[in-house]
Structure formats: structure tokens, C-alpha cells
Amino acid sequence: MDAIYLINKPQGMTSFDVIAKMRKVLQMKKIGHTGTLDPEAGGLLIVLTGKFTKCIPYCVKDHKHYIAQFELGKASDTEDVFGQIIQERKARKHTALELNEICSSMKGRYLQIPPMYSAKKIKGKKLYEYAREGKEMERKTVEVEISDLSVRHLHDDIYEMEAVVSSGTYIRTLIVDFAKKLGELALMTSLKRVGIEHLSLNQSVPLADFDKTTKGIRLFDCVNPAYPLVEVKNPAPILQGKKIALDRNEEIVLLYHQQDILAAYQKENSGLYRCLRGLF
């Protein structure tokens, strides 16, 4: 079955576990997703099957919407509650005004250092593998973008953060960096991804309810807005992979006919667009 599914990943499962279960349900091997969620995190996962797996590079990936809870006064080696506590210090009380001011100061582009307990690779090896060996690796800062950020006090030393961020942003690190601006220690206690671009967790199906009758969404409704959509009246040349002329300036465009995405086309030095990848 060729489809795109919005799945609500439960906490305690890896993204690979989700794919493995769906393979058993659908009895097919060709399944992929657009971006992992940590095992302890829950929420929206975009899963593509069959021929749609080749569309993964063109699916939405930025403006990921998260809701996380965190505790002030503690720090762990993993930056969340699942690691070893490495430092504790009594937290102060903070006003809503103070929280809002720091949120405002962190919006926009910011440089983030990936945590040691992450799947980011250095010299062909994942950082968490070095961490488990007790090795601290030098990591380069990565520029991420915080589109929206808010924090509110829940109770005691527990707070809730709501963030809309670019792909590759580590929310637990964002929490730790936020706490530093407060002069505090912090660790994340829970995380849920509730949206990616315009797609919402409310549109998803819980993994436990997924079966062969589950309806998918159209690629047209899942396209990364970084790639302009261009409608073609005659799809025949596109289906044949022929070069075409377009009055456009963008390097890569997605061509569609009657809301069916046909292909990704790339502009050549000649000014013509050539087929980069068929998506039908």
C-alpha cells in the first residue's frame, strides 16, 4: 500500500519500533519516516510507505511544534529525567514576566550545542555511544531557529514549555539553555510533538489503532513549503521525464496536476528545468 500516514507515537517506543509494527500490519518492507522522536517522547510521526518513501526529502520538516515539561533545580547527564543526576541546587521562584522576557530574547536564530546523549554522528559514531563509554566529544554549534516560545509555571519547580522550532532542534537542550538564562539548573521531564508545519497531532491515528483500513493523507497536503508548487496543465511531458521551460527563478520546484504531485524539477544553467525525481 502506497500512502502517507500521520501516526501518534506512544512514549516508550523508538521510531524504528513504530516502523517495525507497521511493517507487520501492512506486510511490507518499504516504510520510512520524516524525522525521529526520542523513545521517551510521544506525538506526531509522519510515516510514508511504498512509492511515497521517495517523497521523504520533500515533506514538511520545519516549524515542529512541541510541548514539554521540565523541572528546575536539577541537571542530568542526558538533560532529561531519564539520565543520572549530576547536580542539584534549590530553585528560585520566577514571575511570568521574567519567563516571558527570556522567551522573547531566545526567539529567532540561535546556536545550539547538540547534547552528548543524541544520535548525531561524529567520525561515523553516534554521540550517545561515546557518552556510554564515558567520553566527552567536542561538538560544533548548530544554528537552529525558534519561531515561537512560551513557558509557564505549573506547580512547585515544574514548568511547561511550548516551542515551535526548526528541524534538528533539541528541546531538552533548549530547556537547559533557557534555565541558564534564569540562573537555574533544569532537566526535561516529558516531551510531546503536537505538530509539524500545518499538520497536527489531532489529525493522527494512535499506533495501537493503526490497521490496513487506516486512511492516509495526500502528498499534496504534506509538501515542504520550501519547495514551490507549480501546476501543469498537460502532465504527459512530466510523466515522461522530459525537460521543460518554466517562468520561474527557484532552483527546485514540485510539479503537480489536479493536486497529484508528479515530480521534483531542478533548474539548469540553460534555464530549462530537468526532472530531479519522479514522485508519482
XYZ file of N, CA and C in Angstrom:
840
model
N 0.842 -1.199 0.000
C 0.000 0.000 0.000
C 0.876 1.248 0.000
N 0.627 2.128 -0.945
C 1.380 3.375 -1.046
C 0.576 4.474 -0.364
N 1.132 5.032 0.717
C 0.365 6.034 1.469
C 1.284 6.856 2.360
N 0.709 7.935 2.899
C 1.387 8.760 3.904
C 0.477 8.802 5.119
N 1.005 8.378 6.256
C 0.206 8.293 7.472
C 0.720 9.264 8.532
N -0.191 9.802 9.307
C 0.145 10.595 10.487
C -0.111 9.700 11.698
N 0.963 9.348 12.384
C 0.887 8.395 13.489
C 1.188 9.097 14.816
N 0.425 8.766 15.825
C 0.686 9.240 17.182
C 1.559 8.203 17.872
N 2.860 8.492 17.932
C 3.805 7.551 18.554
C 3.670 7.576 20.066
N 3.499 6.432 20.690
C 3.424 6.418 22.160
C 4.805 6.563 22.796
N 4.838 7.015 24.024
C 6.097 7.077 24.766
C 6.596 5.662 25.023
N 7.904 5.513 25.079
C 8.484 4.212 25.393
C 8.816 3.379 24.175
N 8.541 3.896 22.981
C 8.867 3.190 21.747
C 9.806 4.041 20.910
N 10.731 3.396 20.220
C 11.564 4.133 19.274
C 10.768 4.340 17.986
N 11.226 5.268 17.168
C 10.586 5.485 15.872
C 10.724 4.229 15.008
N 11.837 3.510 15.170
C 12.036 2.257 14.435
C 11.025 1.205 14.881
N 10.698 1.183 16.185
C 9.677 0.250 16.684
C 8.339 0.490 15.986
N 8.016 1.777 15.775
C 6.769 2.133 15.086
C 6.776 1.578 13.668
N 7.897 1.781 12.958
C 8.020 1.287 11.589
C 7.906 -0.237 11.561
N 8.550 -0.899 12.516
C 8.528 -2.367 12.565
C 7.102 -2.886 12.758
N 6.341 -2.232 13.624
C 4.960 -2.664 13.857
C 4.106 -2.436 12.618
N 4.309 -1.307 11.949
C 3.530 -1.010 10.752
C 3.881 -1.970 9.621
N 5.138 -2.407 9.561
C 5.532 -3.388 8.547
C 4.765 -4.695 8.740
N 4.585 -5.083 9.992
C 3.852 -6.316 10.275
C 2.382 -6.170 9.898
N 1.807 -5.011 10.214
C 0.386 -4.779 9.906
C 0.158 -4.752 8.399
N 1.016 -4.028 7.687
C 0.841 -3.849 6.241
C 1.485 -4.962 5.421
N 2.336 -5.744 6.084
C 3.055 -6.839 5.425
C 3.865 -6.313 4.236
N 4.644 -5.263 4.520
C 5.524 -4.686 3.505
C 6.772 -4.145 4.177
N 7.873 -4.067 3.426
C 9.150 -3.631 3.977
C 9.453 -2.159 3.723
N 8.944 -1.639 2.615
C 9.318 -0.289 2.200
C 8.514 0.755 2.968
N 9.030 1.124 4.137
C 8.377 2.114 5.003
C 9.459 3.011 5.604
N 9.201 4.315 5.662
C 10.146 5.255 6.280
C 9.402 6.388 6.956
N 10.140 7.221 7.666
C 9.528 8.370 8.344
C 10.365 9.613 8.095
N 9.795 10.774 8.390
C 10.457 12.041 8.053
C 11.334 12.593 9.162
N 11.294 11.994 10.348
C 12.116 12.526 11.440
C 11.825 11.796 12.734
N 12.874 11.339 13.395
C 12.701 10.522 14.589
C 12.208 11.320 15.790
N 11.616 10.585 16.712
C 11.283 11.090 18.044
C 12.032 10.224 19.039
N 12.577 10.825 20.087
C 13.244 10.042 21.122
C 12.282 8.994 21.678
N 12.795 7.854 22.134
C 11.919 6.813 22.691
C 11.001 7.326 23.803
N 11.515 8.231 24.643
C 10.725 8.730 25.766
C 9.708 9.794 25.348
N 9.811 10.266 24.109
C 8.889 11.299 23.616
C 7.730 10.652 22.869
N 6.592 11.335 22.892
C 5.435 10.872 22.142
C 5.013 11.926 21.141
N 4.041 11.554 20.301
C 3.490 12.560 19.406
C 3.576 12.240 17.934
N 3.497 13.289 17.131
C 3.319 13.165 15.684
C 4.548 12.630 14.966
N 4.307 11.586 14.181
C 5.332 10.982 13.340
C 4.726 10.809 11.951
N 5.414 11.338 10.924
C 4.938 11.200 9.555
C 5.597 9.965 8.949
N 4.780 8.997 8.554
C 5.278 7.724 8.026
C 4.835 7.556 6.580
N 5.780 7.207 5.701
C 5.489 7.028 4.278
C 5.759 5.583 3.888
N 4.886 5.029 3.049
C 5.028 3.639 2.647
C 5.084 3.514 1.130
N 5.672 2.396 0.669
C 5.720 2.098 -0.761
C 6.406 3.174 -1.570
N 5.793 3.558 -2.669
C 6.406 4.524 -3.585
C 6.561 5.900 -2.959
N 5.796 6.185 -1.901
C 5.877 7.503 -1.287
C 7.150 7.695 -0.450
N 7.896 6.628 -0.183
C 9.139 6.789 0.583
C 10.132 7.692 -0.143
N 10.050 7.741 -1.470
C 10.971 8.615 -2.216
C 10.596 10.087 -2.084
N 9.448 10.347 -1.455
C 8.993 11.726 -1.256
C 9.483 12.321 0.063
N 10.150 11.518 0.885
C 10.576 11.976 2.214
C 11.335 13.305 2.174
N 12.276 13.503 1.224
C 13.018 14.781 1.219
C 12.153 16.004 0.951
N 10.942 15.803 0.434
C 10.095 16.930 0.040
C 8.917 17.150 0.995
N 8.908 16.406 2.105
C 7.835 16.556 3.089
C 8.182 17.628 4.118
N 7.150 18.120 4.795
C 7.357 19.151 5.816
C 8.355 18.668 6.874
N 9.192 19.589 7.360
C 10.167 19.205 8.377
C 10.442 20.318 9.384
N 10.112 21.562 9.027
C 10.382 22.665 9.951
C 9.115 23.080 10.700
N 9.279 24.088 11.549
C 8.175 24.561 12.388
C 7.542 23.393 13.148
N 8.421 22.599 13.761
C 7.936 21.499 14.595
C 7.453 22.065 15.926
N 6.277 21.628 16.325
C 5.589 22.189 17.492
C 5.657 21.174 18.640
N 6.279 21.576 19.737
C 6.453 20.687 20.885
C 5.847 21.288 22.151
N 5.398 20.402 23.026
C 5.025 20.785 24.388
C 5.843 19.906 25.324
N 6.609 20.537 26.194
C 7.489 19.803 27.105
C 7.312 20.309 28.533
N 7.544 19.433 29.472
C 7.579 19.840 30.876
C 8.999 19.658 31.399
N 9.379 20.516 32.332
C 10.721 20.416 32.888
C 10.726 20.833 34.353
N 11.779 20.410 35.026
C 11.936 20.705 36.450
C 13.184 21.554 36.659
N 13.028 22.614 37.421
C 14.169 23.450 37.790
C 14.842 22.887 39.038
N 16.147 23.150 39.152
C 16.880 22.760 40.348
C 17.672 21.481 40.222
N 17.576 20.828 39.061
C 18.302 19.581 38.844
C 18.897 19.565 37.442
N 20.049 18.901 37.302
C 20.678 18.699 35.996
C 21.080 17.240 35.873
N 20.963 16.684 34.661
C 21.356 15.293 34.434
C 22.298 15.215 33.241
N 22.964 14.075 33.105
C 23.925 13.920 32.010
C 23.236 13.811 30.651
N 21.945 13.498 30.636
C 21.206 13.395 29.380
C 20.308 14.612 29.132
N 20.282 15.540 30.077
C 19.461 16.751 30.026
C 17.976 16.454 30.209
N 17.665 15.193 30.587
C 16.277 14.866 30.888
C 16.211 13.971 32.122
N 14.996 13.610 32.508
C 14.770 12.877 33.748
C 15.260 11.430 33.672
N 15.588 10.957 32.467
C 15.980 9.566 32.288
C 17.479 9.335 32.492
N 18.236 10.404 32.715
C 19.673 10.270 32.926
C 20.058 10.264 34.396
N 21.358 10.341 34.645
C 21.896 10.390 36.006
C 21.959 11.845 36.475
N 21.455 12.097 37.673
C 21.515 13.447 38.227
C 22.971 13.785 38.523
N 23.447 14.897 37.974
C 24.845 15.275 38.172
C 24.996 16.548 39.014
N 23.899 17.250 39.216
C 23.963 18.479 40.014
C 22.564 18.848 40.497
N 22.495 19.370 41.724
C 21.224 19.842 42.269
C 21.446 21.170 42.981
N 20.481 22.038 42.870
C 20.553 23.336 43.522
C 19.124 23.865 43.683
N 18.815 24.351 44.850
C 17.454 24.813 45.113
C 17.066 25.908 44.128
N 15.913 25.725 43.514
C 15.439 26.686 42.511
C 14.696 27.841 43.170
N 14.768 28.993 42.515
C 14.025 30.162 42.982
C 12.656 30.207 42.309
N 11.805 31.066 42.794
C 10.514 31.304 42.161
C 10.696 32.363 41.072
N 9.984 32.190 39.958
C 10.139 33.120 38.836
C 8.772 33.619 38.382
N 8.700 34.905 38.116
C 7.438 35.511 37.707
C 7.155 35.241 36.227
N 5.900 35.386 35.852
C 5.513 35.212 34.453
C 6.229 36.232 33.571
N 6.420 37.443 34.097
C 7.111 38.486 33.340
C 8.541 38.075 33.048
N 9.223 37.520 34.043
C 10.607 37.073 33.866
C 10.686 35.957 32.832
N 9.773 34.999 32.906
C 9.750 33.888 31.942
C 9.509 34.399 30.527
N 8.560 35.329 30.393
C 8.212 35.864 29.073
C 9.358 36.659 28.452
N 10.079 37.393 29.277
C 11.198 38.192 28.766
C 12.295 37.298 28.196
N 12.576 36.203 28.882
C 13.618 35.298 28.397
C 13.153 34.584 27.129
N 11.879 34.198 27.095
C 11.331 33.574 25.881
C 11.497 34.508 24.689
N 11.174 35.769 24.879
C 11.287 36.750 23.797
C 12.728 36.886 23.325
N 13.665 36.844 24.275
C 15.081 37.017 23.936
C 15.642 35.820 23.162
N 14.990 34.655 23.264
C 15.501 33.452 22.625
C 14.858 33.169 21.266
N 13.867 33.936 20.892
C 13.235 33.722 19.592
C 14.171 34.139 18.468
N 14.019 33.477 17.332
C 14.887 33.763 16.201
C 15.983 32.719 16.087
N 17.048 33.050 15.409
C 18.149 32.106 15.215
C 19.035 32.060 16.457
N 19.429 30.829 16.797
C 20.321 30.707 17.954
C 21.215 29.495 17.773
N 22.421 29.572 18.331
C 23.395 28.497 18.190
C 23.237 27.516 19.341
N 23.060 26.244 18.976
C 22.823 25.205 19.974
C 23.901 24.133 19.861
N 24.393 23.668 20.999
C 25.367 22.577 21.017
C 24.604 21.267 21.201
N 24.682 20.331 20.251
C 23.968 19.056 20.386
C 24.393 18.332 21.666
N 23.461 17.710 22.372
C 23.810 17.004 23.615
C 24.619 15.737 23.331
N 25.413 15.323 24.306
C 26.197 14.105 24.143
C 25.288 12.890 23.972
N 24.179 12.874 24.686
C 23.242 11.761 24.522
C 22.275 12.109 23.387
N 22.771 11.923 22.160
C 21.969 12.160 20.962
C 22.494 11.260 19.856
N 21.704 11.157 18.774
C 22.070 10.266 17.671
C 22.950 10.957 16.631
N 23.315 12.208 16.896
C 24.188 12.930 15.956
C 25.541 12.207 15.873
N 26.063 12.087 14.646
C 27.288 11.321 14.444
C 28.529 12.208 14.357
N 29.612 11.725 14.956
C 30.941 12.313 14.833
C 31.906 11.178 14.526
N 32.644 11.316 13.427
C 33.581 10.285 12.974
C 32.876 8.940 12.820
N 31.662 8.967 12.275
C 30.930 7.749 11.985
C 30.307 7.053 13.171
N 30.343 7.707 14.317
C 29.828 7.086 15.534
C 28.847 8.033 16.220
N 27.737 7.482 16.724
C 26.731 8.309 17.375
C 27.239 8.840 18.711
N 26.849 10.075 19.016
C 27.336 10.714 20.238
C 26.995 9.919 21.496
N 25.793 9.333 21.529
C 25.426 8.611 22.750
C 26.303 7.373 22.957
N 26.899 6.866 21.862
C 27.816 5.724 22.007
C 29.101 6.167 22.701
N 29.588 7.357 22.345
C 30.752 7.903 23.058
C 30.395 8.161 24.522
N 29.193 8.721 24.743
C 28.770 9.066 26.106
C 28.720 7.829 26.992
N 28.232 6.734 26.449
C 28.143 5.493 27.222
C 29.509 4.925 27.552
N 30.509 5.335 26.763
C 31.892 4.917 27.034
C 32.593 5.891 27.979
N 31.850 6.910 28.399
C 32.417 7.901 29.301
C 33.265 8.948 28.613
N 33.113 9.072 27.290
C 33.908 10.029 26.518
C 33.093 11.283 26.214
N 33.708 12.425 26.397
C 33.102 13.710 26.064
C 33.723 14.194 24.752
N 32.900 14.342 23.723
C 33.391 14.748 22.415
C 33.130 16.233 22.189
N 34.058 16.867 21.478
C 33.847 18.265 21.118
C 32.784 18.333 20.021
N 31.767 19.158 20.242
C 30.678 19.278 19.271
C 30.612 20.692 18.730
N 30.388 20.795 17.438
C 30.231 22.110 16.822
C 28.823 22.633 17.081
N 28.712 23.936 17.237
C 27.396 24.539 17.399
C 26.617 24.433 16.088
N 25.313 24.303 16.228
C 24.418 24.202 15.083
C 23.405 25.339 15.172
N 23.215 26.055 14.059
C 22.234 27.138 14.070
C 20.834 26.574 13.884
N 19.953 26.878 14.826
C 18.553 26.480 14.740
C 17.703 27.746 14.840
N 16.419 27.589 14.598
C 15.537 28.754 14.661
C 14.346 28.482 15.566
N 14.097 29.402 16.475
C 12.963 29.319 17.384
C 11.907 30.303 16.884
N 10.844 29.776 16.296
C 9.794 30.639 15.741
C 8.853 31.158 16.813
N 8.591 30.321 17.805
C 7.700 30.725 18.891
C 8.122 29.993 20.152
N 7.998 30.667 21.289
C 8.440 30.080 22.558
C 7.667 30.693 23.708
N 7.129 29.835 24.558
C 6.456 30.304 25.765
C 6.698 29.306 26.888
N 6.750 29.807 28.105
C 6.960 28.973 29.291
C 6.015 29.437 30.387
N 5.401 28.484 31.052
C 4.522 28.828 32.179
C 4.800 27.913 33.355
N 4.559 28.449 34.553
C 4.744 27.682 35.780
C 3.533 26.799 36.009
N 3.775 25.515 36.349
C 2.672 24.597 36.638
C 2.467 24.430 38.133
N 3.498 23.933 38.824
C 3.437 23.760 40.276
C 4.842 23.470 40.796
N 5.072 23.805 42.050
C 6.382 23.570 42.676
C 7.491 24.054 41.732
N 8.428 23.164 41.360
C 9.515 23.549 40.455
C 9.276 23.042 39.029
N 8.033 22.701 38.719
C 7.688 22.149 37.410
C 7.116 23.240 36.502
N 7.640 23.295 35.278
C 7.221 24.291 34.293
C 6.871 23.591 32.977
N 6.156 24.316 32.134
C 5.813 23.787 30.819
C 6.299 24.736 29.736
N 6.958 24.160 28.729
C 7.444 24.941 27.589
C 6.679 24.534 26.333
N 6.266 25.514 25.550
C 5.669 25.270 24.239
C 6.566 25.961 23.224
N 7.029 25.208 22.239
C 8.008 25.751 21.296
C 7.716 25.313 19.874
N 7.923 26.229 18.935
C 7.874 25.923 17.503
C 9.276 26.177 16.974
N 9.908 25.126 16.461
C 11.337 25.203 16.147
C 11.645 24.587 14.787
N 12.852 24.852 14.321
C 13.313 24.259 13.064
C 13.755 22.823 13.298
N 13.856 22.083 12.195
C 14.300 20.696 12.266
C 15.705 20.625 12.857
N 15.947 19.621 13.693
C 17.265 19.450 14.287
C 17.447 20.122 15.625
N 16.407 20.796 16.120
C 16.485 21.458 17.424
C 16.259 20.441 18.535
N 17.118 20.440 19.537
C 16.941 19.569 20.699
C 16.198 20.351 21.781
N 14.985 19.913 22.101
C 14.161 20.637 23.069
C 14.766 20.563 24.464
N 15.344 19.429 24.839
C 15.946 19.340 26.186
C 17.112 20.307 26.323
N 17.853 20.506 25.235
C 18.945 21.475 25.271
C 18.400 22.894 25.309
N 17.312 23.134 24.586
C 16.651 24.443 24.628
C 16.198 24.757 26.049
N 15.683 23.749 26.747
C 15.248 23.930 28.133
C 16.431 24.263 29.029
N 17.528 23.531 28.862
C 18.729 23.779 29.669
C 19.260 25.191 29.415
N 19.275 25.605 28.155
C 19.757 26.948 27.811
C 18.817 28.025 28.356
N 17.522 27.750 28.317
C 16.540 28.678 28.889
C 16.791 28.838 30.391
N 17.009 27.709 31.074
C 17.238 27.739 32.519
C 18.518 28.496 32.869
N 19.537 28.383 32.028
C 20.791 29.104 32.286
C 20.547 30.606 32.319
N 19.655 31.066 31.452
C 19.337 32.491 31.429
C 18.595 32.914 32.700
N 17.953 31.945 33.339
C 17.300 32.207 34.633
C 18.280 32.080 35.798
N 19.475 31.563 35.495
C 20.439 31.273 36.549
C 20.105 29.986 37.273
N 19.481 29.044 36.540
C 18.989 27.817 37.145
C 19.515 26.574 36.439
N 19.376 25.439 37.125
C 19.575 24.122 36.526
C 18.208 23.628 36.063
N 18.197 22.727 35.077
C 16.921 22.181 34.613
C 17.122 20.848 33.912
N 16.084 20.035 33.925
C 16.042 18.816 33.130
C 14.618 18.607 32.632
N 14.507 18.068 31.438
C 13.203 17.824 30.836
C 12.571 16.581 31.446
N 11.267 16.657 31.734
C 10.564 15.517 32.327
C 9.601 14.837 31.358
N 9.149 15.541 30.330
C 8.286 14.917 29.323
C 8.326 15.744 28.044
N 8.006 15.082 26.915
C 8.034 15.774 25.625
C 6.998 15.169 24.689
N 6.244 16.040 24.014
C 5.276 15.589 23.013
C 5.354 16.508 21.800
N 5.413 15.887 20.599
C 5.371 16.669 19.367
C 3.917 16.750 18.919
N 3.396 17.958 18.880
C 1.967 18.141 18.595
C 1.704 18.692 17.195
N 2.771 18.988 16.440
C 2.555 19.488 15.092
C 3.847 19.619 14.308
N 3.717 19.595 12.989
C 4.824 19.877 12.073
C 4.235 20.729 10.959
N 4.700 21.985 10.858
C 4.097 22.939 9.927
C 2.589 22.994 10.196
N 1.773 22.740 9.168
C 0.319 22.824 9.313
C -0.311 21.505 9.747
N 0.481 20.438 9.856
C -0.047 19.136 10.251
C -0.094 19.038 11.771
N -1.202 18.504 12.283
C -1.428 18.488 13.722
C -1.566 17.060 14.262
N -1.180 16.905 15.509
C -1.348 15.620 16.190
C -2.819 15.208 16.195
N -3.718 16.188 16.173
C -5.157 15.894 16.165
C -5.588 15.141 14.904
N -4.788 15.230 13.850
C -5.100 14.538 12.597
C -4.559 13.111 12.580
N -3.778 12.761 13.586
C -3.084 11.474 13.583
C -3.944 10.346 14.149
N -3.471 9.126 13.919
C -4.110 7.942 14.482
C -3.150 7.311 15.483
N -3.639 6.929 16.679
C -2.756 6.249 17.632
C -2.205 4.963 17.023
N -0.953 4.670 17.285
C -0.333 3.481 16.703
C -1.137 2.228 17.022
N -1.686 2.153 18.234
C -2.454 0.972 18.640
C -3.697 0.765 17.782
N -4.209 1.846 17.166
C -5.422 1.757 16.345
C -5.118 1.601 14.860
N -3.839 1.621 14.501
C -3.476 1.551 13.091
C -3.740 0.161 12.521
N -4.408 0.107 11.347
C -4.599 -1.158 10.633
C -4.676 -0.869 9.134
N -4.980 -1.892 8.362
C -4.984 -1.748 6.900
C -6.082 -0.826 6.394
N -7.060 -0.526 7.256
C -8.147 0.361 6.822
C -7.862 1.828 7.133
N -6.751 2.104 7.834
C -6.405 3.477 8.194
C -6.171 4.308 6.940
N -6.773 5.484 6.901
C -6.630 6.360 5.743
C -5.386 7.232 5.874
N -4.701 7.424 4.771
C -3.535 8.284 4.742
C -3.911 9.683 4.287
N -2.912 10.541 4.162
C -3.122 11.890 3.639
C -2.430 12.005 2.288
N -2.757 13.036 1.545
C -2.151 13.233 0.222
C -0.771 13.869 0.364
N 0.114 13.544 -0.552
C 1.422 14.197 -0.600
C 1.233 15.699 -0.764
N 0.211 16.089 -1.517
C -0.089 17.496 -1.751
C -0.273 18.248 -0.425
N -0.788 17.558 0.586
C -1.056 18.176 1.889
C 0.122 18.056 2.853
N 1.220 17.491 2.365
C 2.368 17.212 3.236
C 3.659 17.827 2.708
N 3.541 18.654 1.664
C 4.728 19.184 0.989
C 5.416 20.272 1.812
N 6.728 20.210 1.833
C 7.549 21.232 2.474
C 7.364 22.555 1.725
N 6.918 23.613 2.415
C 6.692 24.892 1.732
C 7.958 25.521 1.152
N 9.120 24.955 1.474
C 10.366 25.456 0.885
C 10.418 25.152 -0.613
N 9.602 24.186 -1.050
C 9.567 23.819 -2.467
C 8.261 24.332 -3.080
N 8.339 25.332 -3.952
C 7.126 25.886 -4.567
C 6.371 24.841 -5.388
N 5.037 24.882 -5.293
C 4.191 24.015 -6.095
C 3.828 24.726 -7.395
N 4.023 24.039 -8.510
C 3.717 24.612 -9.818
C 2.752 23.674 -10.535
N 1.600 24.206 -10.906
C 0.598 23.388 -11.593
C 0.916 23.290 -13.084
N 0.761 22.082 -13.617
C 0.938 21.885 -15.063
C -0.384 21.424 -15.650
N -0.732 21.958 -16.804
C -1.993 21.599 -17.451
C -1.891 20.262 -18.173
N -0.716 20.021 -18.780
C -0.504 18.769 -19.511
C 0.564 17.947 -18.788
N 0.175 16.874 -18.118
C 1.148 16.108 -17.329
C 2.027 15.167 -18.154
N 1.683 14.946 -19.407
C 2.399 13.948 -20.216
C 3.920 14.146 -20.253
N 4.429 15.370 -20.539
C 5.894 15.539 -20.576
C 6.545 15.258 -19.217
N 5.831 15.566 -18.155
C 6.371 15.341 -16.809
C 6.435 13.851 -16.517
N 5.393 13.130 -16.886
C 5.357 11.684 -16.663
C 6.432 10.974 -17.483
N 6.845 11.624 -18.586
C 7.906 11.056 -19.426
C 9.296 11.534 -19.017
N 9.352 12.414 -18.005
C 10.632 12.901 -17.507
C 11.331 13.869 -18.426
N 10.584 14.550 -19.289
C 11.196 15.458 -20.254
C 11.546 16.809 -19.617
N 12.529 17.477 -20.183
C 12.880 18.824 -19.752
C 11.771 19.781 -20.185
N 11.558 20.815 -19.348
C 10.504 21.775 -19.682
C 10.990 23.193 -19.379
N 10.302 24.156 -19.957
C 10.598 25.563 -19.687
C 9.554 26.095 -18.707
N 10.011 26.787 -17.689
C 9.113 27.387 -16.699
C 9.544 28.820 -16.457
N 8.591 29.695 -16.309
C 8.899 31.091 -15.999
C 9.046 31.223 -14.486
N 10.121 30.609 -13.962
C 10.376 30.588 -12.517
C 11.846 30.897 -12.264
N 12.144 31.263 -11.012
C 13.526 31.527 -10.616
C 14.058 30.518 -9.602
N 13.142 29.766 -8.959
C 13.573 28.839 -7.917
C 14.411 27.701 -8.486
N 15.336 27.200 -7.677
C 16.200 26.110 -8.143
C 15.418 24.809 -8.270
N 14.563 24.511 -7.280
C 13.790 23.266 -7.297
C 12.310 23.591 -7.098
N 11.469 22.993 -7.927
C 10.019 23.165 -7.813
C 9.367 21.788 -7.869
N 8.162 21.698 -7.329
C 7.374 20.469 -7.400
C 6.214 20.704 -8.362
N 6.114 19.843 -9.354
C 5.072 19.978 -10.364
C 3.888 19.083 -10.024
N 2.686 19.618 -10.193
C 1.502 18.822 -9.877
C 0.415 19.028 -10.922
N -0.487 18.031 -10.959
C -1.645 18.100 -11.855
C -2.840 17.563 -11.081
N -3.882 18.383 -10.979
C -5.088 18.014 -10.231
C -4.745 17.533 -8.819
N -3.846 18.255 -8.180
C -3.405 18.031 -6.796
C -2.651 16.710 -6.597
N -2.189 16.116 -7.688
C -1.286 14.965 -7.602
C 0.129 15.459 -7.899
N 1.039 15.298 -6.940
C 2.426 15.707 -7.145
C 3.077 14.731 -8.120
N 3.627 15.265 -9.198
C 4.196 14.412 -10.245
C 5.704 14.230 -10.116
N 6.408 15.339 -9.845
C 7.873 15.251 -9.848
C 8.503 16.491 -9.237
N 9.768 16.324 -8.838
C 10.601 17.458 -8.440
C 11.472 17.795 -9.637
N 11.499 19.072 -10.022
C 12.289 19.530 -11.168
C 13.320 20.566 -10.707
N 14.489 20.516 -11.313
C 15.592 21.411 -10.945
C 16.021 22.253 -12.144
N 16.298 23.526 -11.884
C 16.675 24.435 -12.965
C 18.124 24.223 -13.375
N 18.356 24.165 -14.689
C 19.703 24.022 -15.237
C 20.263 25.384 -15.622
N 21.554 25.404 -15.917
C 22.191 26.651 -16.368
C 21.572 27.170 -17.658
N 21.013 26.255 -18.444
C 20.382 26.638 -19.712
C 19.076 27.393 -19.494
N 18.537 27.309 -18.274
C 17.253 27.936 -17.993
C 16.102 26.956 -18.011
N 16.327 25.781 -18.595
C 15.301 24.741 -18.601
C 15.297 23.999 -17.268
N 14.196 23.362 -16.982
C 14.093 22.535 -15.774
C 14.156 21.066 -16.180
N 14.962 20.302 -15.451
C 15.072 18.865 -15.713
C 14.476 18.092 -14.541
N 14.064 16.865 -14.809
C 13.459 16.030 -13.768
C 14.529 15.597 -12.765
N 14.310 15.966 -11.530
C 15.227 15.558 -10.463
C 14.790 14.244 -9.849
N 13.466 14.089 -9.687
C 12.929 12.837 -9.149
C 11.438 12.739 -9.459
N 11.024 11.623 -10.035
C 9.604 11.389 -10.248
C 8.954 11.018 -8.923
N 7.790 11.558 -8.666
C 7.114 11.332 -7.372
C 5.722 10.727 -7.538
N 5.412 10.268 -8.751
C 4.080 9.736 -9.000
C 4.079 8.214 -8.880
